[in-house]
Amino acid sequence: AFSNARQTALTFCNNLTLASYHGFIEALVTWNESLRSLLWSRMHLLMEQCGGKYWRIGEFLALAVDGSRVSVPRTKSNEAAFAAKNFGQGGKAKRRLKWKNKKRRTKKLGQPVKPQIWLTMIWHIGLQMPWCWRTGPSTSSERGHFQEMLQRQKFPENTLFCADAGFIGYELWKAIVDGRHHFLIRVGGNVHLLRKLGRVKVAQDIVYFWPREMQRQKQPPLMARLLSFQGARGPVHLLTSVLDPKRLSLTQARDLYKRRWGVELQFRTFKQTFGRGKLRSRTSDRALVELDWSLLGLWMIQLF
């Protein structure tokens, strides 16, 4: 692949500094972080220039967030960097020894997770292509990855983050609101919402998210709108920080949440169509570089 790419590049450039694969991959490992950030900024600019009516949905730049795992070869380097450590030795596994049900107690644990890279991606809903991503071991938290990207990346004005029920939490939602952006998140029974908090009369769909821990820390409650509709498998409840129904109606929110699922097709395209279901690099630093530049290559093809 490197040989073919180098021959293609020589048709555009009379000379190339890097003549060997080893030199090329070592240079990528060294400069990956800075080059990737520069290319992200450049791609965002090109997306805005050619996106037209698909750049924003209404007044919002709609971005979906989701995570997936990408397999890597089972080598010592990849095992140490990406596989689950101390599998079967955690608190839950130790408590099994005290279970009264012998059948459940003696049931074998599942196989340890093979070395995989956890990929959390922010994805442009209108143009249906990546925006940015974060990687880590197979045990990483996609919610933690999302919070890191909120801190490190700059997002356009009126960005609306759409995500499933895995992206809940006071600190995460507050970080989005403090950044002057908005969220549209599916919520379930594990999210306790309050109504009619205070004496000021508000609309019926206005609710407050104020966990007890935040109350003890004297943090303010988060005000949001609760939107509900009937989905294919039952009722769906969405929570959004966009309080004005004129800016985001129930119909628009339902359509955005439905289109959010396109990020799953992005993962499928990357793994199956683009042939990156399992990477080839046998060392962890090169595996991360291979993943980054495979995603960048696919992103460029999609933009073309």
mmCIF file of N, CA and C in Angstrom, residues 22 26 46 56 80 90 93 95 105 121 135 143-144 148-149 158 165 196 216 222 231 246 251 268 286 296:
data_model
loop_
_atom_site.group_PDB
_atom_site.id
_atom_site.type_symbol
_atom_site.label_atom_id
_atom_site.label_comp_id
_atom_site.label_asym_id
_atom_site.label_seq_id
_atom_site.Cartn_x
_atom_site.Cartn_y
_atom_site.Cartn_z
ATOM 1 N N HIS A 22 9.228 2.190 6.704
ATOM 2 C CA HIS A 22 9.654 2.353 8.094
ATOM 3 C C HIS A 22 9.823 3.837 8.438
ATOM 4 N N GLU A 26 7.296 5.925 11.089
ATOM 5 C CA GLU A 26 7.909 6.561 12.248
ATOM 6 C C GLU A 26 7.641 8.064 12.252
ATOM 7 N N LEU A 46 -13.568 23.078 4.645
ATOM 8 C CA LEU A 46 -14.033 22.590 3.340
ATOM 9 C C LEU A 46 -15.472 22.091 3.424
ATOM 10 N N ARG A 56 -26.096 23.086 8.061
ATOM 11 C CA ARG A 56 -26.907 23.240 9.273
ATOM 12 C C ARG A 56 -28.304 22.678 9.034
ATOM 13 N N ALA A 80 -1.063 -5.136 26.034
ATOM 14 C CA ALA A 80 -0.732 -4.255 27.158
ATOM 15 C C ALA A 80 -1.451 -2.915 27.057
ATOM 16 N N GLY A 90 -12.049 -8.515 39.298
ATOM 17 C CA GLY A 90 -12.719 -7.339 39.844
ATOM 18 C C GLY A 90 -13.682 -7.703 40.968
ATOM 19 N N ALA A 93 -16.572 -10.154 40.009
ATOM 20 C CA ALA A 93 -16.130 -11.538 39.858
ATOM 21 C C ALA A 93 -15.877 -12.186 41.214
ATOM 22 N N ARG A 95 -17.354 -11.409 44.070
ATOM 23 C CA ARG A 95 -18.630 -11.611 44.773
ATOM 24 C C ARG A 95 -19.344 -12.870 44.300
ATOM 25 N N ARG A 105 -22.975 -19.660 40.404
ATOM 26 C CA ARG A 105 -21.668 -19.418 41.004
ATOM 27 C C ARG A 105 -20.542 -20.100 40.227
ATOM 28 N N MET A 121 -16.698 8.798 18.286
ATOM 29 C CA MET A 121 -16.723 9.713 17.141
ATOM 30 C C MET A 121 -17.828 10.749 17.270
ATOM 31 N N THR A 135 -9.673 8.208 20.813
ATOM 32 C CA THR A 135 -9.414 6.782 20.903
ATOM 33 C C THR A 135 -8.805 6.428 22.256
ATOM 34 N N ARG A 143 -18.342 8.391 27.265
ATOM 35 C CA ARG A 143 -18.767 9.653 27.872
ATOM 36 C C ARG A 143 -17.553 10.482 28.263
ATOM 37 N N GLY A 144 -16.509 9.809 28.807
ATOM 38 C CA GLY A 144 -15.270 10.511 29.146
ATOM 39 C C GLY A 144 -14.587 11.059 27.909
ATOM 40 N N GLU A 148 -13.713 15.049 26.996
ATOM 41 C CA GLU A 148 -12.382 15.504 26.582
ATOM 42 C C GLU A 148 -12.456 16.276 25.283
ATOM 43 N N MET A 149 -13.253 15.814 24.330
ATOM 44 C CA MET A 149 -13.380 16.523 23.055
ATOM 45 C C MET A 149 -14.057 17.880 23.240
ATOM 46 N N ASN A 158 -24.020 27.562 17.989
ATOM 47 C CA ASN A 158 -25.279 26.816 17.893
ATOM 48 C C ASN A 158 -25.066 25.370 17.441
ATOM 49 N N ALA A 165 -28.762 7.144 25.126
ATOM 50 C CA ALA A 165 -28.864 7.196 26.581
ATOM 51 C C ALA A 165 -27.539 6.982 27.305
ATOM 52 N N LYS A 196 -41.751 21.735 38.179
ATOM 53 C CA LYS A 196 -42.254 22.837 39.002
ATOM 54 C C LYS A 196 -41.308 23.142 40.154
ATOM 55 N N ARG A 216 -25.903 18.962 47.089
ATOM 56 C CA ARG A 216 -24.994 19.087 48.235
ATOM 57 C C ARG A 216 -23.820 19.999 47.911
ATOM 58 N N LEU A 222 -30.137 22.106 36.222
ATOM 59 C CA LEU A 222 -30.131 22.298 34.777
ATOM 60 C C LEU A 222 -31.579 22.276 34.280
ATOM 61 N N GLY A 231 -42.079 5.505 19.554
ATOM 62 C CA GLY A 231 -41.148 4.906 18.618
ATOM 63 C C GLY A 231 -41.614 3.541 18.167
ATOM 64 N N LYS A 246 -40.098 26.979 19.274
ATOM 65 C CA LYS A 246 -39.985 27.562 17.936
ATOM 66 C C LYS A 246 -38.609 27.308 17.329
ATOM 67 N N THR A 251 -41.292 17.638 16.204
ATOM 68 C CA THR A 251 -41.081 16.974 14.900
ATOM 69 C C THR A 251 -39.620 17.053 14.484
ATOM 70 N N ARG A 268 -19.994 1.117 10.168
ATOM 71 C CA ARG A 268 -20.103 -0.027 9.269
ATOM 72 C C ARG A 268 -19.310 0.212 7.987
ATOM 73 N N ARG A 286 1.606 2.377 16.568
ATOM 74 C CA ARG A 286 1.314 2.352 15.136
ATOM 75 C C ARG A 286 -0.149 2.016 14.864
ATOM 76 N N LEU A 296 -9.125 9.417 8.434
ATOM 77 C CA LEU A 296 -8.914 10.636 7.644
ATOM 78 C C LEU A 296 -9.037 10.347 6.156
#
